[in-house]
Each structure stands twice: as structure tokens, then as C-alpha cells.
């Protein structure tokens, strides 16, 4: 019931503070940061903490480091990694803004369409049964969090049945934001609509009807973006 509590490190606090300043717009894209020495003095932490934190933020795509010109705020929407989405969620209390929700749903539509095109022609009876079992499992989930995990696993399982070895990795990369969207979907709309959609999808897959399966996904995503099952706050 109760989990062990751990305090964040100084590096984590430093990164969290700078991310907040960037995401709030207080630090604008292209703006130069003070030197590491000055940041350390202002925030009363060691230069090694500042150095490690800046390196971490550069890896995520928040900052650009130039040996001679210093460190500037990067155009993280264009050049950031998927870690940016997790940071945006943390900044917004675990939620995603409307624009990011729409963008993720559109990307999911592209990935699911490719997964269906690749997996359906080669799918076996055993694999179809695995998908059916997974679909039944999330319809019996006790809460939105459990349902979100099981729904994500369904999509990831389907991607694994394709002949593209990188596709499951792409699904895995979007795991955190995708699960948040599924959690919100179940909280707002319940599981029954989703179960009906999956029954339709499984029927299309069983008949090896790629166009039918893609249409089910496209219609579902369109409804989630701007229809009766939309999930915006």
C-alpha cells in the first residue's frame, strides 16, 4: 500500500527548475543561459550539478551547448526527444495540452495503420487468439490505470506481429504519453465503447481485411480528436 519515499537529487531539482522556466516561456527559445559558474552561485549548488544537469537537458533537446558561445534554449518542439513529452506532462501535473494530445493521436494513427498493413497478411491463428485474449483482459480491468496498460499492450503486441523489427520500439517510445491518453479515455468514456471497437478490429483482422481494420482505427481516432469520445480537458 505504502511505497518507499525518495527525495529528488539536486540534479533532478535543477533540471526540473530549468524545464519549468523553459516550458512556461520565462526562458525563451534562443535565449542564452548564464554561465555554469553564475548558475551555481545563484542557485547555491555545485558546478558539477549544473554541468550534469545541462548535459541531461541537452540530451533531451531542451538546450544547445556551444563550446565558445555558451548554452542557449533549443527549439525543443523541433529538435527534442520523446523525453520532452514526459517533461511537458510533469509540468502540467501529469496531463498533456490539447495540441500534444491531437499530435500523439495522429501519430498513433499512422503507426497503427502501418502495423495493420504489415501484420494482417502474415498473422496466424495463434497470434489472433493472443490479441483476443488481450482484448478480453482489458474489458475486465478494475480501473483506468490497469485498462490503459492492457490497451497499450494490445497495440504493442500487434506491432510485434508485423515484419518490421523497429515498429515495436516506436510504440514503446510513446508508452508513457499513450498510456496517459488511454487512461483519460477510459476515465471519460468507459471501456465498453473501446471493447466494441476492438471487437470490430479483431473481426477485420480475422478476415484479413486491411482496409476494414484501418478504417476502424481511423474512425476511432477521429472520434477521439473531435467527436463523441474526445478526451481533451
Short mmCIF file of C-alpha atoms in Angstrom, two decimals:
data_model
loop_
_atom_site.label_atom_id
_atom_site.label_comp_id
_atom_site.label_asym_id
_atom_site.label_seq_id
_atom_site.Cartn_x
_atom_site.Cartn_y
_atom_site.Cartn_z
CA UNK A 1 0.00 0.00 0.00
CA UNK A 2 2.71 2.46 1.02
CA UNK A 3 5.77 2.96 -1.17
CA UNK A 4 9.24 3.99 -0.11
CA UNK A 5 9.71 7.74 -0.46
CA UNK A 6 12.89 9.06 -2.02
CA UNK A 7 13.95 12.69 -2.18
CA UNK A 8 14.95 14.08 -5.59
CA UNK A 9 18.63 14.75 -6.14
CA UNK A 10 20.00 18.26 -6.63
CA UNK A 11 20.49 17.47 -10.30
CA UNK A 12 16.83 16.44 -10.65
CA UNK A 13 15.70 19.61 -8.88
CA UNK A 14 17.95 21.73 -11.10
CA UNK A 15 16.61 20.09 -14.27
CA UNK A 16 13.03 20.43 -13.04
CA UNK A 17 13.53 24.13 -12.31
CA UNK A 18 15.04 24.90 -15.72
CA UNK A 19 12.44 22.82 -17.56
CA UNK A 20 9.72 24.79 -15.78
CA UNK A 21 11.27 28.10 -16.82
CA UNK A 22 11.52 26.93 -20.43
CA UNK A 23 8.04 25.40 -20.67
CA UNK A 24 6.48 28.47 -19.05
CA UNK A 25 8.22 30.74 -21.56
CA UNK A 26 10.25 32.60 -18.93
CA UNK A 27 13.31 31.29 -20.75
CA UNK A 28 12.59 31.78 -24.46
CA UNK A 29 13.87 29.71 -27.37
CA UNK A 30 17.24 31.10 -28.42
CA UNK A 31 17.87 32.80 -25.08
CA UNK A 32 21.36 32.36 -23.68
CA UNK A 33 21.74 30.94 -20.19
CA UNK A 34 24.11 32.43 -17.62
CA UNK A 35 27.46 30.68 -17.27
CA UNK A 36 27.66 27.48 -15.23
CA UNK A 37 29.57 29.37 -12.56
CA UNK A 38 26.85 32.03 -12.33
CA UNK A 39 24.04 29.47 -12.27
CA UNK A 40 25.80 27.57 -9.49
CA UNK A 41 26.17 30.75 -7.44
CA UNK A 42 22.59 31.90 -7.98
CA UNK A 43 21.06 28.51 -7.19
CA UNK A 44 23.58 27.67 -4.45
CA UNK A 45 24.60 24.33 -5.90
CA UNK A 46 27.89 22.95 -7.17
CA UNK A 47 29.13 23.49 -10.71
CA UNK A 48 29.22 19.72 -11.21
CA UNK A 49 25.46 19.57 -10.57
CA UNK A 50 24.91 22.40 -13.06
CA UNK A 51 27.17 20.74 -15.62
CA UNK A 52 25.45 17.35 -15.30
CA UNK A 53 22.00 18.94 -15.41
CA UNK A 54 22.75 20.98 -18.51
CA UNK A 55 24.17 17.89 -20.24
CA UNK A 56 20.98 15.97 -19.41
CA UNK A 57 18.77 18.76 -20.74
CA UNK A 58 20.84 18.98 -23.91
CA UNK A 59 20.38 15.23 -24.42
CA UNK A 60 16.61 15.66 -24.16
CA UNK A 61 16.66 18.57 -26.61
CA UNK A 62 15.88 21.47 -24.26
CA UNK A 63 19.31 23.11 -24.59
CA UNK A 64 22.04 23.56 -27.18
CA UNK A 65 25.64 23.71 -25.97
CA UNK A 66 28.27 25.55 -27.97
CA UNK A 67 31.83 25.44 -26.57
CA UNK A 68 32.54 29.07 -27.48
CA UNK A 69 29.09 30.67 -27.40
CA UNK A 70 27.67 29.07 -24.26
CA UNK A 71 24.32 27.36 -23.71
CA UNK A 72 21.04 28.51 -25.28
CA UNK A 73 17.45 27.31 -25.08
CA UNK A 74 16.82 24.99 -28.03
CA UNK A 75 13.74 24.77 -30.24
CA UNK A 76 12.69 21.66 -28.35
CA UNK A 77 9.46 21.15 -30.30
CA UNK A 78 11.51 20.63 -33.46
CA UNK A 79 14.69 19.06 -32.14
CA UNK A 80 13.76 17.43 -28.83
CA UNK A 81 13.47 13.75 -27.98
CA UNK A 82 10.34 11.96 -26.78
CA UNK A 83 11.52 12.72 -23.24
CA UNK A 84 10.14 16.21 -23.93
CA UNK A 85 6.61 14.81 -23.80
CA UNK A 86 7.21 13.34 -20.36
CA UNK A 87 8.59 16.69 -19.18
CA UNK A 88 5.55 18.51 -20.56
CA UNK A 89 3.28 16.03 -18.76
CA UNK A 90 5.15 16.53 -15.48
CA UNK A 91 4.98 20.31 -15.84
CA UNK A 92 1.21 20.09 -16.40
CA UNK A 93 0.56 17.83 -13.42
CA UNK A 94 0.63 14.59 -15.40
CA UNK A 95 -1.58 15.94 -18.19
CA UNK A 96 -0.88 16.78 -21.82
CA UNK A 97 -2.00 20.02 -23.50
CA UNK A 98 -4.63 19.85 -26.26
CA UNK A 99 -2.15 20.32 -29.10
CA UNK A 100 0.07 17.48 -27.90
CA UNK A 101 -2.93 15.18 -27.44
CA UNK A 102 -4.03 15.73 -31.04
CA UNK A 103 -0.48 15.25 -32.32
CA UNK A 104 0.00 11.97 -30.44
CA UNK A 105 -3.33 10.61 -31.66
CA UNK A 106 -2.40 11.46 -35.25
CA UNK A 107 1.00 9.75 -34.89
CA UNK A 108 -0.68 6.71 -33.33
CA UNK A 109 -2.99 6.55 -36.34
CA UNK A 110 -0.03 6.40 -38.70
CA UNK A 111 1.75 3.73 -36.65
CA UNK A 112 -1.38 1.59 -36.25
CA UNK A 113 -2.13 1.77 -39.97
CA UNK A 114 1.39 0.59 -40.77
CA UNK A 115 1.16 -2.15 -38.12
CA UNK A 116 -2.09 -3.44 -39.62
CA UNK A 117 -0.75 -3.33 -43.18
CA UNK A 118 2.30 -5.29 -42.12
CA UNK A 119 0.78 -7.73 -39.61
CA UNK A 120 -2.55 -8.77 -41.15
CA UNK A 121 -1.20 -10.64 -44.21
CA UNK A 122 1.08 -12.77 -42.03
CA UNK A 123 -0.92 -13.12 -38.81
CA UNK A 124 -1.50 -16.66 -37.54
CA UNK A 125 -4.48 -18.17 -35.71
CA UNK A 126 -2.37 -18.35 -32.57
CA UNK A 127 -1.47 -14.66 -32.78
CA UNK A 128 -5.09 -13.71 -33.42
CA UNK A 129 -6.05 -15.67 -30.30
CA UNK A 130 -3.41 -13.78 -28.30
CA UNK A 131 -4.96 -10.49 -29.41
CA UNK A 132 -8.43 -11.75 -28.49
CA UNK A 133 -7.28 -12.77 -25.01
CA UNK A 134 -5.64 -9.37 -24.51
CA UNK A 135 -8.81 -7.60 -25.64
CA UNK A 136 -10.93 -9.59 -23.18
CA UNK A 137 -8.46 -8.82 -20.38
CA UNK A 138 -8.73 -5.04 -20.60
CA UNK A 139 -12.53 -5.22 -20.74
CA UNK A 140 -12.33 -6.74 -17.24
CA UNK A 141 -9.82 -4.21 -15.88
CA UNK A 142 -10.58 -2.90 -12.39
CA UNK A 143 -9.58 0.69 -13.08
CA UNK A 144 -8.49 3.17 -15.73
CA UNK A 145 -4.78 2.70 -14.96
CA UNK A 146 -4.92 -1.07 -15.43
CA UNK A 147 -7.07 -0.73 -18.55
CA UNK A 148 -4.62 1.78 -20.05
CA UNK A 149 -1.71 -0.61 -19.53
CA UNK A 150 -3.58 -3.52 -21.12
CA UNK A 151 -4.74 -1.46 -24.11
CA UNK A 152 -1.19 -0.26 -24.71
CA UNK A 153 -0.02 -3.90 -24.55
CA UNK A 154 -2.62 -4.81 -27.21
CA UNK A 155 -1.22 -2.23 -29.64
CA UNK A 156 2.35 -3.20 -28.82
CA UNK A 157 1.52 -6.89 -29.32
CA UNK A 158 0.00 -6.16 -32.72
CA UNK A 159 3.09 -4.21 -33.77
CA UNK A 160 5.21 -7.20 -32.79
CA UNK A 161 3.29 -9.38 -35.24
CA UNK A 162 4.45 -7.21 -38.14
CA UNK A 163 7.61 -7.93 -40.11
CA UNK A 164 9.16 -4.61 -39.11
CA UNK A 165 11.61 -5.04 -36.24
CA UNK A 166 11.65 -1.34 -35.35
CA UNK A 167 7.89 -0.81 -35.10
CA UNK A 168 7.54 -2.26 -31.56
CA UNK A 169 10.34 0.08 -30.47
CA UNK A 170 8.42 3.09 -31.78
CA UNK A 171 5.32 2.01 -29.86
CA UNK A 172 7.45 1.52 -26.75
CA UNK A 173 8.94 5.01 -27.15
CA UNK A 174 5.44 6.51 -26.91
CA UNK A 175 4.40 4.31 -23.97
CA UNK A 176 4.14 7.00 -21.27
CA UNK A 177 2.07 9.57 -23.21
CA UNK A 178 -0.03 6.91 -24.94
CA UNK A 179 -0.91 5.30 -21.61
CA UNK A 180 -1.93 8.70 -20.25
CA UNK A 181 -4.29 9.18 -23.20
CA UNK A 182 -5.80 5.72 -22.72
CA UNK A 183 -6.23 6.39 -19.01
CA UNK A 184 -8.06 9.61 -19.82
CA UNK A 185 -10.16 7.87 -22.48
CA UNK A 186 -11.32 5.15 -20.10
CA UNK A 187 -12.00 7.67 -17.32
CA UNK A 188 -14.18 9.79 -19.60
CA UNK A 189 -15.81 7.16 -21.83
CA UNK A 190 -15.57 3.82 -20.04
CA UNK A 191 -14.36 0.54 -21.51
CA UNK A 192 -17.47 -0.62 -23.39
CA UNK A 193 -17.01 1.68 -26.41
CA UNK A 194 -13.38 0.66 -26.65
CA UNK A 195 -14.26 -3.03 -26.37
CA UNK A 196 -16.78 -2.66 -29.21
CA UNK A 197 -14.11 -1.01 -31.35
CA UNK A 198 -11.66 -3.80 -30.63
CA UNK A 199 -14.26 -6.46 -31.47
CA UNK A 200 -14.71 -4.76 -34.84
CA UNK A 201 -10.95 -4.55 -35.32
CA UNK A 202 -10.41 -8.21 -34.46
CA UNK A 203 -13.16 -9.22 -36.90
CA UNK A 204 -11.43 -7.27 -39.68
CA UNK A 205 -8.08 -8.84 -38.81
CA UNK A 206 -9.58 -12.35 -38.74
CA UNK A 207 -10.96 -11.78 -42.25
CA UNK A 208 -7.58 -10.35 -43.28
CA UNK A 209 -9.35 -7.19 -44.44
CA UNK A 210 -6.69 -4.50 -44.13
CA UNK A 211 -8.89 -1.64 -45.36
CA UNK A 212 -11.60 -2.55 -42.87
CA UNK A 213 -9.12 -2.65 -39.97
CA UNK A 214 -7.54 0.68 -40.94
CA UNK A 215 -10.98 2.26 -41.22
CA UNK A 216 -11.92 1.11 -37.70
CA UNK A 217 -8.77 2.72 -36.28
CA UNK A 218 -9.10 5.90 -38.36
CA UNK A 219 -12.74 6.39 -37.34
CA UNK A 220 -11.92 5.74 -33.68
CA UNK A 221 -9.07 8.27 -33.67
CA UNK A 222 -11.19 10.86 -35.49
CA UNK A 223 -13.91 10.45 -32.86
CA UNK A 224 -11.32 10.83 -30.11
CA UNK A 225 -9.90 14.01 -31.64
CA UNK A 226 -13.15 15.82 -32.37
CA UNK A 227 -16.12 13.51 -31.85
CA UNK A 228 -18.24 11.91 -29.15
CA UNK A 229 -15.28 10.27 -27.41
CA UNK A 230 -12.91 13.26 -27.39
CA UNK A 231 -10.51 13.34 -24.47
CA UNK A 232 -9.46 16.98 -24.21
CA UNK A 233 -9.71 18.57 -20.78
#
